[in-house]
């Protein structure tokens, strides 16, 4: 079955970087864009950006430009989201989601906590 | 950027009620509007895509309508498992923004 398996929870200090992985299975990896969406505690959903696993082109939310990088490894059907210069406001659950126009399959989420 | 405004932000209803949630876009987005349901501690789940298409496996009591700037999600007869938070999201242009959410409570 189609599934996205994300890496485990992370605790980071302010100023550090975090890299979250999302391993896809059950479908042709290069046929769907992968999006990243985050949700701060008690807050709504925030679109972070997306990557085309076929050509590796990526598009990011303006507010994260310069701090976020999305990459992929087609040999393992895995996409990565790296966020640098972490601050307390980056504490959130990070989701990857497959999309062919709409996000139809989601990972379970990765909790990233930024705390000194 | 396209801004999406949902109303209401929260809603109290009872089992069996008919409920409508509205999403208004800051500019025309044609039918590039999707609806998601999220329960506490879980990932969102798509209910409706392209404004009015029901995702496979989603009960038919959920329906969507609208185009341009005004959209609605309707639940025809609330079931206990429908109490959750609902988000609209546009896939017309990046950034693919979400509405602020509507919390549906008993």
CSV table of C-alpha atoms in Angstrom, one decimal:
chain,number,residue,atom,x,y,z
A,1,UNK,CA,0.0,0.0,0.0
A,2,UNK,CA,1.0,3.6,-0.5
A,3,UNK,CA,2.8,5.0,2.6
A,4,UNK,CA,5.2,7.7,3.7
A,5,UNK,CA,7.4,6.8,6.7
A,6,UNK,CA,9.0,9.7,8.4
A,7,UNK,CA,12.0,9.8,10.7
A,8,UNK,CA,11.8,10.1,14.4
A,9,UNK,CA,11.4,13.0,16.8
A,10,UNK,CA,14.2,15.5,17.2
A,11,UNK,CA,15.2,17.9,19.9
A,12,UNK,CA,17.5,20.7,18.8
A,13,UNK,CA,19.1,23.8,20.3
A,14,UNK,CA,18.4,27.3,18.8
A,15,UNK,CA,20.7,28.0,15.9
A,16,UNK,CA,21.1,24.3,15.0
A,17,UNK,CA,19.8,22.5,11.9
A,18,UNK,CA,17.4,19.6,11.5
A,19,UNK,CA,17.0,17.2,8.7
A,20,UNK,CA,13.8,15.1,8.5
A,21,UNK,CA,13.3,12.2,6.1
A,22,UNK,CA,10.3,10.8,4.4
A,23,UNK,CA,10.5,7.4,2.7
A,24,UNK,CA,7.9,6.6,0.1
A,25,UNK,CA,6.7,3.2,-0.9
A,26,UNK,CA,3.9,1.6,-2.8
A,27,UNK,CA,3.9,3.9,-5.8
A,28,UNK,CA,6.2,5.4,-8.5
A,29,UNK,CA,8.3,7.8,-6.5
A,30,UNK,CA,9.0,10.2,-9.4
A,31,UNK,CA,5.3,10.6,-10.4
A,32,UNK,CA,4.2,12.8,-7.6
A,33,UNK,CA,5.4,16.0,-6.0
A,34,UNK,CA,6.2,15.8,-2.3
A,35,UNK,CA,5.1,18.7,0.0
A,36,UNK,CA,6.1,19.6,3.5
A,37,UNK,CA,3.6,21.1,5.9
A,38,UNK,CA,4.2,22.0,9.5
A,39,UNK,CA,1.9,22.6,12.5
A,40,UNK,CA,3.0,24.4,15.6
A,41,UNK,CA,1.4,23.4,18.9
A,42,UNK,CA,-2.3,24.3,18.9
A,43,UNK,CA,-2.0,26.1,15.6
A,44,UNK,CA,-3.1,25.5,12.0
A,45,UNK,CA,-1.3,24.0,9.0
A,46,UNK,CA,1.5,25.9,7.3
A,47,UNK,CA,2.7,25.0,3.8
A,48,UNK,CA,6.5,25.0,3.7
A,49,UNK,CA,7.3,24.0,0.2
A,50,UNK,CA,7.4,21.2,-2.3
A,51,UNK,CA,9.9,19.2,-4.4
A,52,UNK,CA,9.5,17.4,-7.7
A,53,UNK,CA,11.3,14.0,-7.1
A,54,UNK,CA,11.7,13.6,-10.8
A,55,UNK,CA,13.8,16.7,-11.6
A,56,UNK,CA,14.6,17.7,-8.0
A,57,UNK,CA,13.3,21.3,-8.5
A,58,UNK,CA,11.8,22.8,-5.4
A,59,UNK,CA,9.7,25.7,-4.4
A,60,UNK,CA,9.6,27.2,-0.9
A,61,UNK,CA,7.4,29.4,1.2
A,62,UNK,CA,8.8,32.9,1.1
A,63,UNK,CA,9.1,33.1,4.9
A,64,UNK,CA,11.4,30.1,5.0
A,65,UNK,CA,13.5,31.0,2.0
A,66,UNK,CA,17.2,30.7,2.8
A,67,UNK,CA,16.6,28.4,5.8
A,68,UNK,CA,14.8,25.4,4.2
A,69,UNK,CA,16.2,23.0,1.7
A,70,UNK,CA,14.3,20.0,0.2
A,71,UNK,CA,16.2,17.2,-1.5
A,72,UNK,CA,15.5,13.7,-2.7
A,73,UNK,CA,17.2,10.4,-3.2
A,74,UNK,CA,15.6,8.4,-6.0
A,75,UNK,CA,17.6,5.3,-5.2
A,76,UNK,CA,15.8,5.0,-1.8
A,77,UNK,CA,12.6,6.9,-2.7
A,78,UNK,CA,13.3,9.3,0.1
A,79,UNK,CA,12.8,13.0,0.4
A,80,UNK,CA,14.5,15.2,2.9
A,81,UNK,CA,13.6,18.5,4.5
A,82,UNK,CA,16.4,20.4,6.2
A,83,UNK,CA,15.7,23.6,8.2
A,84,UNK,CA,18.6,25.6,9.5
A,85,UNK,CA,19.1,28.4,12.0
A,86,UNK,CA,16.3,26.9,14.2
A,87,UNK,CA,14.4,29.1,16.5
A,88,UNK,CA,11.8,28.4,19.1
A,89,UNK,CA,9.0,29.3,16.6
A,90,UNK,CA,10.1,26.3,14.5
A,91,UNK,CA,8.9,23.9,17.2
A,92,UNK,CA,6.2,21.9,15.4
A,93,UNK,CA,5.1,18.7,13.9
A,94,UNK,CA,6.4,18.4,10.3
A,95,UNK,CA,4.5,16.4,7.8
A,96,UNK,CA,5.4,15.2,4.3
A,97,UNK,CA,2.5,14.7,1.9
A,98,UNK,CA,2.3,13.3,-1.6
A,99,UNK,CA,0.5,15.5,-4.0
A,100,UNK,CA,-0.8,15.2,-7.6
A,101,UNK,CA,-2.9,18.4,-7.3
A,102,UNK,CA,-4.0,17.7,-3.8
A,103,UNK,CA,-2.3,16.0,-0.8
A,104,UNK,CA,-3.7,12.5,-0.8
A,105,UNK,CA,-1.2,10.6,1.3
A,106,UNK,CA,0.5,12.0,4.4
A,107,UNK,CA,3.2,10.8,6.7
A,108,UNK,CA,2.5,10.5,10.4
A,109,UNK,CA,4.5,13.5,11.2
A,110,UNK,CA,7.9,14.2,12.9
A,111,UNK,CA,8.0,16.4,16.0
A,112,UNK,CA,10.8,18.9,16.1
A,113,UNK,CA,11.4,20.7,19.4
A,114,UNK,CA,13.7,23.6,19.5
A,115,UNK,CA,14.8,24.4,23.1
A,116,UNK,CA,17.8,25.6,24.9
B,1,UNK,CA,-0.2,35.1,-2.1
B,2,UNK,CA,-3.7,33.7,-2.0
B,3,UNK,CA,-5.3,34.2,1.4
B,4,UNK,CA,-8.0,31.8,2.5
B,5,UNK,CA,-10.5,32.8,5.2
B,6,UNK,CA,-12.7,30.1,6.8
B,7,UNK,CA,-15.8,30.8,8.7
B,8,UNK,CA,-16.7,30.1,11.3
B,9,UNK,CA,-13.5,29.4,13.3
B,10,UNK,CA,-15.4,27.1,15.6
B,11,UNK,CA,-18.8,25.5,15.5
B,12,UNK,CA,-20.8,23.6,18.0
B,13,UNK,CA,-23.3,21.1,16.6
B,14,UNK,CA,-25.1,17.8,17.4
B,15,UNK,CA,-25.1,14.4,15.9
B,16,UNK,CA,-27.5,14.4,12.9
B,17,UNK,CA,-27.1,18.2,12.2
B,18,UNK,CA,-26.4,19.6,8.8
B,19,UNK,CA,-23.2,21.7,8.9
B,20,UNK,CA,-21.7,24.1,6.4
B,21,UNK,CA,-18.2,25.6,6.5
B,22,UNK,CA,-17.2,28.4,4.2
B,23,UNK,CA,-13.8,29.2,2.7
B,24,UNK,CA,-13.3,32.5,0.9
B,25,UNK,CA,-10.2,33.2,-1.3
B,26,UNK,CA,-8.6,36.6,-1.7
B,27,UNK,CA,-8.6,36.1,-5.5
B,28,UNK,CA,-10.1,33.7,-8.0
B,29,UNK,CA,-8.7,30.2,-7.7
B,30,UNK,CA,-11.0,28.6,-10.2
B,31,UNK,CA,-11.8,25.1,-8.6
B,32,UNK,CA,-8.3,24.5,-7.1
B,33,UNK,CA,-9.7,24.1,-3.6
B,34,UNK,CA,-9.3,21.1,-1.3
B,35,UNK,CA,-10.8,20.2,2.1
B,36,UNK,CA,-9.0,18.3,4.8
B,37,UNK,CA,-10.1,16.8,8.1
B,38,UNK,CA,-7.7,16.6,11.0
B,39,UNK,CA,-8.3,14.8,14.3
B,40,UNK,CA,-6.1,15.5,17.4
B,41,UNK,CA,-2.6,13.9,17.1
B,42,UNK,CA,-3.2,12.7,13.5
B,43,UNK,CA,-2.2,13.8,10.1
B,44,UNK,CA,-4.8,15.6,7.9
B,45,UNK,CA,-6.9,13.5,5.6
B,46,UNK,CA,-8.3,14.8,2.3
B,47,UNK,CA,-12.1,14.8,2.0
B,48,UNK,CA,-12.8,16.9,-1.1
B,49,UNK,CA,-10.5,17.9,-3.9
B,50,UNK,CA,-11.0,20.2,-6.9
B,51,UNK,CA,-13.8,21.9,-4.9
B,52,UNK,CA,-16.4,19.2,-5.3
B,53,UNK,CA,-14.8,15.8,-6.0
B,54,UNK,CA,-15.2,13.3,-3.2
B,55,UNK,CA,-12.0,11.5,-2.3
B,56,UNK,CA,-12.3,7.7,-2.6
B,57,UNK,CA,-13.4,6.1,0.7
B,58,UNK,CA,-14.9,9.3,2.1
B,59,UNK,CA,-18.5,9.0,3.2
B,60,UNK,CA,-21.1,10.6,0.9
B,61,UNK,CA,-22.4,12.9,3.7
B,62,UNK,CA,-19.4,15.1,2.9
B,63,UNK,CA,-19.8,17.4,-0.1
B,64,UNK,CA,-18.1,20.5,-1.5
B,65,UNK,CA,-19.2,23.2,-3.8
B,66,UNK,CA,-18.1,26.6,-5.2
B,67,UNK,CA,-15.6,28.1,-7.7
B,68,UNK,CA,-13.8,31.4,-8.1
B,69,UNK,CA,-13.5,32.8,-4.6
B,70,UNK,CA,-16.3,31.2,-2.5
B,71,UNK,CA,-16.4,27.6,-1.5
B,72,UNK,CA,-18.4,25.5,1.0
B,73,UNK,CA,-18.0,22.1,2.7
B,74,UNK,CA,-21.2,20.6,3.8
B,75,UNK,CA,-21.7,17.6,6.1
B,76,UNK,CA,-25.3,16.5,5.6
B,77,UNK,CA,-25.8,14.5,8.8
B,78,UNK,CA,-23.1,14.8,11.5
B,79,UNK,CA,-21.7,11.6,12.9
B,80,UNK,CA,-19.7,11.2,16.1
B,81,UNK,CA,-16.5,10.6,14.2
B,82,UNK,CA,-16.9,13.9,12.3
B,83,UNK,CA,-16.0,16.1,15.3
B,84,UNK,CA,-12.6,17.4,14.2
B,85,UNK,CA,-10.9,20.4,12.6
B,86,UNK,CA,-11.4,21.2,9.0
B,87,UNK,CA,-9.1,23.1,6.7
B,88,UNK,CA,-9.4,24.4,3.2
B,89,UNK,CA,-6.3,24.6,1.0
B,90,UNK,CA,-5.7,26.1,-2.4
B,91,UNK,CA,-3.6,24.4,-5.1
B,92,UNK,CA,-3.9,27.2,-7.6
B,93,UNK,CA,-0.6,28.9,-7.0
B,94,UNK,CA,2.4,28.7,-4.7
B,95,UNK,CA,2.5,29.1,-1.8
B,96,UNK,CA,-0.3,26.5,-1.4
B,97,UNK,CA,-2.0,28.2,1.5
B,98,UNK,CA,-4.4,26.7,4.0
B,99,UNK,CA,-7.3,28.4,5.8
B,100,UNK,CA,-7.0,28.9,9.5
B,101,UNK,CA,-9.2,26.0,10.3
B,102,UNK,CA,-12.7,25.4,11.6
B,103,UNK,CA,-13.0,23.4,14.8
B,104,UNK,CA,-16.2,21.4,14.9
B,105,UNK,CA,-17.3,20.5,18.5
B,106,UNK,CA,-20.1,18.7,20.1
